[in-house]
Amino acid sequence: MCLAVPARIVERLSESIARAEVGGIVKEVNLCLIDDVAVGDYVIVHVGFALSRLDTEEAAATLALFAEAGMLAPDDEPEPPA
């Protein structure tokens, strides 16, 4: 099964690499497929690549479904936009 997950960008490491967090897990992701990603943005990540940006409300709804399915802790909610 393939799964793309919403993750929050927590640190830019270079033009095309950033650290993204979901459920307390931080991974490096490649940003080469989308432009103008900033720290605090939510992106959809699949196999290490950020595929698209999404707004906080979409991220909250998706992460709530993940928590309901037991894939995340219930308190892993998105932070409000900066």
mmCIF file of N, CA, C and O in Angstrom:
data_model
loop_
_atom_site.group_PDB
_atom_site.id
_atom_site.type_symbol
_atom_site.label_atom_id
_atom_site.label_comp_id
_atom_site.label_asym_id
_atom_site.label_seq_id
_atom_site.Cartn_x
_atom_site.Cartn_y
_atom_site.Cartn_z
ATOM 1 N N MET A 1 0.845 -1.178 0.000
ATOM 2 C CA MET A 1 0.000 0.000 0.000
ATOM 3 C C MET A 1 0.886 1.235 0.000
ATOM 4 O O MET A 1 1.852 1.323 0.738
ATOM 5 N N CYS A 2 0.553 2.185 -0.820
ATOM 6 C CA CYS A 2 1.267 3.459 -0.867
ATOM 7 C C CYS A 2 0.458 4.480 -0.086
ATOM 8 O O CYS A 2 -0.755 4.502 -0.159
ATOM 9 N N LEU A 3 1.159 5.314 0.634
ATOM 10 C CA LEU A 3 0.481 6.302 1.454
ATOM 11 C C LEU A 3 1.238 7.620 1.376
ATOM 12 O O LEU A 3 2.444 7.661 1.581
ATOM 13 N N ALA A 4 0.527 8.672 1.064
ATOM 14 C CA ALA A 4 1.087 10.020 1.110
ATOM 15 C C ALA A 4 0.524 10.685 2.356
ATOM 16 O O ALA A 4 -0.657 10.540 2.658
ATOM 17 N N VAL A 5 1.367 11.357 3.093
ATOM 18 C CA VAL A 5 0.942 11.934 4.370
ATOM 19 C C VAL A 5 1.214 13.432 4.409
ATOM 20 O O VAL A 5 2.172 13.913 3.813
ATOM 21 N N PRO A 6 0.356 14.168 5.124
ATOM 22 C CA PRO A 6 0.634 15.591 5.310
ATOM 23 C C PRO A 6 1.723 15.757 6.372
ATOM 24 O O PRO A 6 1.685 15.103 7.412
ATOM 25 N N ALA A 7 2.686 16.594 6.087
ATOM 26 C CA ALA A 7 3.781 16.845 7.024
ATOM 27 C C ALA A 7 4.071 18.344 7.041
ATOM 28 O O ALA A 7 3.902 19.030 6.036
ATOM 29 N N ARG A 8 4.503 18.826 8.186
ATOM 30 C CA ARG A 8 4.827 20.257 8.345
ATOM 31 C C ARG A 8 6.316 20.461 8.160
ATOM 32 O O ARG A 8 7.130 19.759 8.768
ATOM 33 N N ILE A 9 6.681 21.407 7.348
ATOM 34 C CA ILE A 9 8.094 21.735 7.150
ATOM 35 C C ILE A 9 8.604 22.421 8.412
ATOM 36 O O ILE A 9 8.039 23.423 8.851
ATOM 37 N N VAL A 10 9.659 21.868 8.997
ATOM 38 C CA VAL A 10 10.199 22.439 10.234
ATOM 39 C C VAL A 10 11.568 23.083 10.037
ATOM 40 O O VAL A 10 11.993 23.876 10.867
ATOM 41 N N GLU A 11 12.250 22.760 8.924
ATOM 42 C CA GLU A 11 13.564 23.355 8.689
ATOM 43 C C GLU A 11 13.938 23.201 7.217
ATOM 44 O O GLU A 11 13.756 22.125 6.645
ATOM 45 N N ARG A 12 14.435 24.265 6.612
ATOM 46 C CA ARG A 12 14.980 24.178 5.248
ATOM 47 C C ARG A 12 16.462 23.882 5.377
ATOM 48 O O ARG A 12 17.181 24.547 6.108
ATOM 49 N N LEU A 13 16.925 22.868 4.670
ATOM 50 C CA LEU A 13 18.333 22.499 4.701
ATOM 51 C C LEU A 13 19.077 23.002 3.473
ATOM 52 O O LEU A 13 20.279 23.226 3.533
ATOM 53 N N SER A 14 18.360 23.130 2.357
ATOM 54 C CA SER A 14 18.948 23.634 1.124
ATOM 55 C C SER A 14 17.808 24.070 0.215
ATOM 56 O O SER A 14 16.642 24.048 0.618
ATOM 57 N N GLU A 15 18.136 24.419 -1.018
ATOM 58 C CA GLU A 15 17.110 24.828 -1.985
ATOM 59 C C GLU A 15 16.048 23.749 -2.183
ATOM 60 O O GLU A 15 14.863 24.045 -2.312
ATOM 61 N N SER A 16 16.467 22.485 -2.166
ATOM 62 C CA SER A 16 15.524 21.409 -2.490
ATOM 63 C C SER A 16 15.313 20.387 -1.369
ATOM 64 O O SER A 16 14.552 19.436 -1.550
ATOM 65 N N ILE A 17 15.941 20.579 -0.235
ATOM 66 C CA ILE A 17 15.799 19.626 0.868
ATOM 67 C C ILE A 17 15.330 20.356 2.129
ATOM 68 O O ILE A 17 15.787 21.451 2.437
ATOM 69 N N ALA A 18 14.408 19.701 2.841
ATOM 70 C CA ALA A 18 13.905 20.248 4.107
ATOM 71 C C ALA A 18 13.658 19.106 5.071
ATOM 72 O O ALA A 18 13.627 17.935 4.683
ATOM 73 N N ARG A 19 13.482 19.468 6.326
ATOM 74 C CA ARG A 19 13.028 18.497 7.317
ATOM 75 C C ARG A 19 11.535 18.739 7.511
ATOM 76 O O ARG A 19 11.099 19.883 7.661
ATOM 77 N N ALA A 20 10.779 17.626 7.528
ATOM 78 C CA ALA A 20 9.332 17.702 7.709
ATOM 79 C C ALA A 20 8.951 16.778 8.857
ATOM 80 O O ALA A 20 9.577 15.739 9.066
ATOM 81 N N GLU A 21 7.905 17.180 9.592
ATOM 82 C CA GLU A 21 7.477 16.446 10.785
ATOM 83 C C GLU A 21 6.024 16.033 10.673
ATOM 84 O O GLU A 21 5.171 16.797 10.219
ATOM 85 N N VAL A 22 5.765 14.805 11.087
ATOM 86 C CA VAL A 22 4.383 14.340 11.256
ATOM 87 C C VAL A 22 4.374 13.347 12.416
ATOM 88 O O VAL A 22 5.224 12.459 12.478
ATOM 89 N N GLY A 23 3.492 13.565 13.349
ATOM 90 C CA GLY A 23 3.377 12.666 14.487
ATOM 91 C C GLY A 23 4.641 12.554 15.313
ATOM 92 O O GLY A 23 4.903 11.509 15.902
ATOM 93 N N GLY A 24 5.432 13.615 15.369
ATOM 94 C CA GLY A 24 6.663 13.602 16.142
ATOM 95 C C GLY A 24 7.851 12.993 15.419
ATOM 96 O O GLY A 24 8.960 12.984 15.934
ATOM 97 N N ILE A 25 7.639 12.500 14.225
ATOM 98 C CA ILE A 25 8.733 11.913 13.430
ATOM 99 C C ILE A 25 9.195 12.955 12.421
ATOM 100 O O ILE A 25 8.378 13.546 11.702
ATOM 101 N N VAL A 26 10.500 13.192 12.382
ATOM 102 C CA VAL A 26 11.080 14.177 11.472
ATOM 103 C C VAL A 26 11.917 13.446 10.430
ATOM 104 O O VAL A 26 12.753 12.599 10.776
ATOM 105 N N LYS A 27 11.661 13.763 9.164
ATOM 106 C CA LYS A 27 12.385 13.139 8.046
ATOM 107 C C LYS A 27 12.792 14.213 7.058
ATOM 108 O O LYS A 27 12.126 15.248 6.938
ATOM 109 N N GLU A 28 13.867 13.942 6.336
ATOM 110 C CA GLU A 28 14.244 14.831 5.252
ATOM 111 C C GLU A 28 13.353 14.531 4.047
ATOM 112 O O GLU A 28 13.081 13.364 3.748
ATOM 113 N N VAL A 29 12.899 15.598 3.390
ATOM 114 C CA VAL A 29 12.077 15.453 2.197
ATOM 115 C C VAL A 29 12.664 16.305 1.074
ATOM 116 O O VAL A 29 13.291 17.329 1.315
ATOM 117 N N ASN A 30 12.435 15.849 -0.137
ATOM 118 C CA ASN A 30 12.888 16.569 -1.317
ATOM 119 C C ASN A 30 11.770 17.489 -1.784
ATOM 120 O O ASN A 30 10.623 17.060 -1.923
ATOM 121 N N LEU A 31 12.094 18.750 -2.029
ATOM 122 C CA LEU A 31 11.097 19.760 -2.410
ATOM 123 C C LEU A 31 11.152 20.113 -3.889
ATOM 124 O O LEU A 31 10.526 21.087 -4.313
ATOM 125 N N CYS A 32 11.859 19.338 -4.694
ATOM 126 C CA CYS A 32 12.086 19.731 -6.091
ATOM 127 C C CYS A 32 10.804 19.772 -6.925
ATOM 128 O O CYS A 32 10.802 20.360 -8.003
ATOM 129 N N LEU A 33 9.711 19.187 -6.449
ATOM 130 C CA LEU A 33 8.487 19.144 -7.251
ATOM 131 C C LEU A 33 7.540 20.314 -6.999
ATOM 132 O O LEU A 33 6.555 20.482 -7.719
ATOM 133 N N ILE A 34 7.823 21.129 -5.954
ATOM 134 C CA ILE A 34 6.965 22.288 -5.679
ATOM 135 C C ILE A 34 7.834 23.502 -5.371
ATOM 136 O O ILE A 34 8.954 23.383 -4.910
ATOM 137 N N ASP A 35 7.280 24.681 -5.642
ATOM 138 C CA ASP A 35 8.017 25.933 -5.456
ATOM 139 C C ASP A 35 7.607 26.631 -4.164
ATOM 140 O O ASP A 35 6.509 26.446 -3.655
ATOM 141 N N ASP A 36 8.509 27.465 -3.701
ATOM 142 C CA ASP A 36 8.238 28.414 -2.611
ATOM 143 C C ASP A 36 7.677 27.771 -1.348
ATOM 144 O O ASP A 36 6.693 28.243 -0.784
ATOM 145 N N VAL A 37 8.302 26.722 -0.884
ATOM 146 C CA VAL A 37 7.893 26.090 0.370
ATOM 147 C C VAL A 37 8.646 26.760 1.519
ATOM 148 O O VAL A 37 9.858 26.949 1.441
ATOM 149 N N ALA A 38 7.911 27.124 2.549
ATOM 150 C CA ALA A 38 8.508 27.805 3.699
ATOM 151 C C ALA A 38 8.329 26.967 4.962
ATOM 152 O O ALA A 38 7.459 26.094 5.027
ATOM 153 N N VAL A 39 9.155 27.250 5.944
ATOM 154 C CA VAL A 39 9.007 26.610 7.256
ATOM 155 C C VAL A 39 7.597 26.931 7.772
ATOM 156 O O VAL A 39 7.143 28.067 7.701
ATOM 157 N N GLY A 40 6.907 25.905 8.248
ATOM 158 C CA GLY A 40 5.537 26.044 8.726
ATOM 159 C C GLY A 40 4.495 25.590 7.721
ATOM 160 O O GLY A 40 3.355 25.332 8.095
ATOM 161 N N ASP A 41 4.863 25.507 6.444
ATOM 162 C CA ASP A 41 3.923 25.022 5.430
ATOM 163 C C ASP A 41 3.665 23.536 5.613
ATOM 164 O O ASP A 41 4.523 22.793 6.091
ATOM 165 N N TYR A 42 2.478 23.113 5.210
ATOM 166 C CA TYR A 42 2.149 21.688 5.165
ATOM 167 C C TYR A 42 2.259 21.209 3.731
ATOM 168 O O TYR A 42 1.847 21.903 2.801
ATOM 169 N N VAL A 43 2.856 20.042 3.562
ATOM 170 C CA VAL A 43 3.012 19.440 2.242
ATOM 171 C C VAL A 43 2.567 17.976 2.320
ATOM 172 O O VAL A 43 2.558 17.371 3.386
ATOM 173 N N ILE A 44 2.184 17.448 1.163
ATOM 174 C CA ILE A 44 1.900 16.018 1.062
ATOM 175 C C ILE A 44 3.203 15.334 0.677
ATOM 176 O O ILE A 44 3.836 15.709 -0.320
ATOM 177 N N VAL A 45 3.626 14.342 1.485
ATOM 178 C CA VAL A 45 4.889 13.646 1.254
ATOM 179 C C VAL A 45 4.616 12.197 0.873
ATOM 180 O O VAL A 45 3.824 11.511 1.514
ATOM 181 N N HIS A 46 5.282 11.780 -0.201
ATOM 182 C CA HIS A 46 5.204 10.391 -0.645
ATOM 183 C C HIS A 46 6.608 9.958 -1.048
ATOM 184 O O HIS A 46 7.246 10.642 -1.840
ATOM 185 N N VAL A 47 7.062 8.874 -0.505
ATOM 186 C CA VAL A 47 8.397 8.288 -0.735
ATOM 187 C C VAL A 47 9.508 9.341 -0.730
ATOM 188 O O VAL A 47 10.411 9.337 -1.569
ATOM 189 N N GLY A 48 9.426 10.252 0.234
ATOM 190 C CA GLY A 48 10.494 11.217 0.417
ATOM 191 C C GLY A 48 10.393 12.486 -0.408
ATOM 192 O O GLY A 48 11.236 13.363 -0.301
ATOM 193 N N PHE A 49 9.342 12.595 -1.220
ATOM 194 C CA PHE A 49 9.158 13.783 -2.055
ATOM 195 C C PHE A 49 7.897 14.524 -1.629
ATOM 196 O O PHE A 49 6.843 13.901 -1.462
ATOM 197 N N ALA A 50 8.016 15.835 -1.476
ATOM 198 C CA ALA A 50 6.842 16.663 -1.253
ATOM 199 C C ALA A 50 6.156 16.834 -2.599
ATOM 200 O O ALA A 50 6.756 17.313 -3.558
ATOM 201 N N LEU A 51 4.889 16.407 -2.676
ATOM 202 C CA LEU A 51 4.164 16.413 -3.948
ATOM 203 C C LEU A 51 3.356 17.687 -4.153
ATOM 204 O O LEU A 51 3.172 18.135 -5.284
ATOM 205 N N SER A 52 2.820 18.232 -3.072
ATOM 206 C CA SER A 52 2.018 19.445 -3.183
ATOM 207 C C SER A 52 1.911 20.091 -1.809
ATOM 208 O O SER A 52 2.148 19.456 -0.788
ATOM 209 N N ARG A 53 1.550 21.365 -1.817
ATOM 210 C CA ARG A 53 1.317 22.102 -0.576
ATOM 211 C C ARG A 53 -0.168 21.976 -0.237
ATOM 212 O O ARG A 53 -0.999 21.837 -1.137
ATOM 213 N N LEU A 54 -0.507 21.985 1.035
ATOM 214 C CA LEU A 54 -1.913 21.997 1.416
ATOM 215 C C LEU A 54 -2.093 22.953 2.586
ATOM 216 O O LEU A 54 -1.139 23.254 3.302
ATOM 217 N N ASP A 55 -3.333 23.440 2.718
ATOM 218 C CA ASP A 55 -3.558 24.418 3.779
ATOM 219 C C ASP A 55 -3.742 23.718 5.127
ATOM 220 O O ASP A 55 -3.932 22.504 5.199
ATOM 221 N N THR A 56 -3.674 24.505 6.174
ATOM 222 C CA THR A 56 -3.723 23.975 7.535
ATOM 223 C C THR A 56 -5.013 23.214 7.806
ATOM 224 O O THR A 56 -4.996 22.183 8.474
ATOM 225 N N GLU A 57 -6.140 23.700 7.257
ATOM 226 C CA GLU A 57 -7.417 23.033 7.499
ATOM 227 C C GLU A 57 -7.432 21.635 6.864
ATOM 228 O O GLU A 57 -7.914 20.678 7.469
ATOM 229 N N GLU A 58 -6.911 21.529 5.647
ATOM 230 C CA GLU A 58 -6.840 20.210 5.001
ATOM 231 C C GLU A 58 -5.925 19.282 5.792
ATOM 232 O O GLU A 58 -6.230 18.111 5.978
ATOM 233 N N ALA A 59 -4.787 19.817 6.232
ATOM 234 C CA ALA A 59 -3.851 19.014 7.019
ATOM 235 C C ALA A 59 -4.511 18.549 8.317
ATOM 236 O O ALA A 59 -4.393 17.381 8.693
ATOM 237 N N ALA A 60 -5.244 19.450 8.986
ATOM 238 C CA ALA A 60 -5.907 19.103 10.237
ATOM 239 C C ALA A 60 -6.930 17.994 10.018
ATOM 240 O O ALA A 60 -7.010 17.040 10.807
ATOM 241 N N ALA A 61 -7.714 18.104 8.957
ATOM 242 C CA ALA A 61 -8.737 17.096 8.677
ATOM 243 C C ALA A 61 -8.099 15.736 8.393
ATOM 244 O O ALA A 61 -8.549 14.704 8.906
ATOM 245 N N THR A 62 -7.049 15.733 7.609
ATOM 246 C CA THR A 62 -6.386 14.471 7.263
ATOM 247 C C THR A 62 -5.693 13.863 8.474
ATOM 248 O O THR A 62 -5.804 12.659 8.727
ATOM 249 N N LEU A 63 -5.000 14.695 9.254
ATOM 250 C CA LEU A 63 -4.317 14.177 10.444
ATOM 251 C C LEU A 63 -5.322 13.679 11.488
ATOM 252 O O LEU A 63 -5.049 12.707 12.197
ATOM 253 N N ALA A 64 -6.491 14.302 11.551
ATOM 254 C CA ALA A 64 -7.534 13.822 12.469
ATOM 255 C C ALA A 64 -8.008 12.424 12.051
ATOM 256 O O ALA A 64 -8.239 11.564 12.898
ATOM 257 N N LEU A 65 -8.136 12.215 10.736
ATOM 258 C CA LEU A 65 -8.510 10.880 10.253
ATOM 259 C C LEU A 65 -7.429 9.858 10.581
ATOM 260 O O LEU A 65 -7.725 8.728 10.973
ATOM 261 N N PHE A 66 -6.166 10.256 10.421
ATOM 262 C CA PHE A 66 -5.063 9.354 10.766
ATOM 263 C C PHE A 66 -5.103 9.014 12.255
ATOM 264 O O PHE A 66 -4.908 7.862 12.641
ATOM 265 N N ALA A 67 -5.372 10.014 13.101
ATOM 266 C CA ALA A 67 -5.445 9.777 14.545
ATOM 267 C C ALA A 67 -6.617 8.858 14.872
ATOM 268 O O ALA A 67 -6.496 7.945 15.691
ATOM 269 N N GLU A 68 -7.754 9.092 14.209
ATOM 270 C CA GLU A 68 -8.937 8.252 14.428
ATOM 271 C C GLU A 68 -8.658 6.804 14.042
ATOM 272 O O GLU A 68 -9.157 5.876 14.672
ATOM 273 N N ALA A 69 -7.831 6.616 13.023
ATOM 274 C CA ALA A 69 -7.471 5.266 12.582
ATOM 275 C C ALA A 69 -6.348 4.671 13.432
ATOM 276 O O ALA A 69 -5.907 3.556 13.177
ATOM 277 N N GLY A 70 -5.872 5.440 14.431
ATOM 278 C CA GLY A 70 -4.818 4.938 15.303
ATOM 279 C C GLY A 70 -3.417 5.074 14.738
ATOM 280 O O GLY A 70 -2.468 4.490 15.255
ATOM 281 N N MET A 71 -3.279 5.866 13.668
ATOM 282 C CA MET A 71 -1.971 6.040 13.039
ATOM 283 C C MET A 71 -1.178 7.186 13.647
ATOM 284 O O MET A 71 0.019 7.304 13.399
ATOM 285 N N LEU A 72 -1.845 8.059 14.421
ATOM 286 C CA LEU A 72 -1.195 9.190 15.087
ATOM 287 C C LEU A 72 -1.826 9.365 16.456
ATOM 288 O O LEU A 72 -2.977 8.981 16.667
ATOM 289 N N ALA A 73 -1.096 9.988 17.349
ATOM 290 C CA ALA A 73 -1.668 10.335 18.646
ATOM 291 C C ALA A 73 -2.721 11.418 18.433
ATOM 292 O O ALA A 73 -2.556 12.285 17.566
ATOM 293 N N PRO A 74 -3.832 11.407 19.190
ATOM 294 C CA PRO A 74 -4.901 12.393 19.006
ATOM 295 C C PRO A 74 -4.445 13.835 19.169
ATOM 296 O O PRO A 74 -5.053 14.732 18.628
ATOM 297 N N ASP A 75 -3.356 14.086 19.892
ATOM 298 C CA ASP A 75 -2.919 15.467 20.109
ATOM 299 C C ASP A 75 -1.938 15.953 19.052
ATOM 300 O O ASP A 75 -1.390 17.030 19.162
ATOM 301 N N ASP A 76 -1.707 15.183 17.991
ATOM 302 C CA ASP A 76 -0.812 15.592 16.907
ATOM 303 C C ASP A 76 -1.577 16.425 15.886
ATOM 304 O O ASP A 76 -1.752 16.038 14.752
ATOM 305 N N GLU A 77 -2.057 17.567 16.320
ATOM 306 C CA GLU A 77 -2.826 18.424 15.426
ATOM 307 C C GLU A 77 -1.912 19.467 14.808
ATOM 308 O O GLU A 77 -0.926 19.876 15.405
ATOM 309 N N PRO A 78 -2.269 19.929 13.608
ATOM 310 C CA PRO A 78 -1.441 20.942 12.961
ATOM 311 C C PRO A 78 -1.393 22.227 13.754
ATOM 312 O O PRO A 78 -2.349 22.588 14.438
ATOM 313 N N GLU A 79 -0.277 22.920 13.641
ATOM 314 C CA GLU A 79 -0.153 24.223 14.270
ATOM 315 C C GLU A 79 -0.853 25.257 13.403
ATOM 316 O O GLU A 79 -0.919 25.101 12.182
ATOM 317 N N PRO A 80 -1.394 26.315 14.013
ATOM 318 C CA PRO A 80 -2.038 27.345 13.204
ATOM 319 C C PRO A 80 -1.023 28.025 12.296
ATOM 320 O O PRO A 80 0.170 28.058 12.595
ATOM 321 N N PRO A 81 -1.487 28.573 11.156
ATOM 322 C CA PRO A 81 -0.564 29.247 10.243
ATOM 323 C C PRO A 81 0.124 30.421 10.929
ATOM 324 O O PRO A 81 -0.456 31.074 11.788
ATOM 325 N N ALA A 82 1.358 30.688 10.525
ATOM 326 C CA ALA A 82 2.134 31.787 11.110
ATOM 327 C C ALA A 82 1.666 33.109 10.563
ATOM 328 O O ALA A 82 1.099 33.245 9.556
#
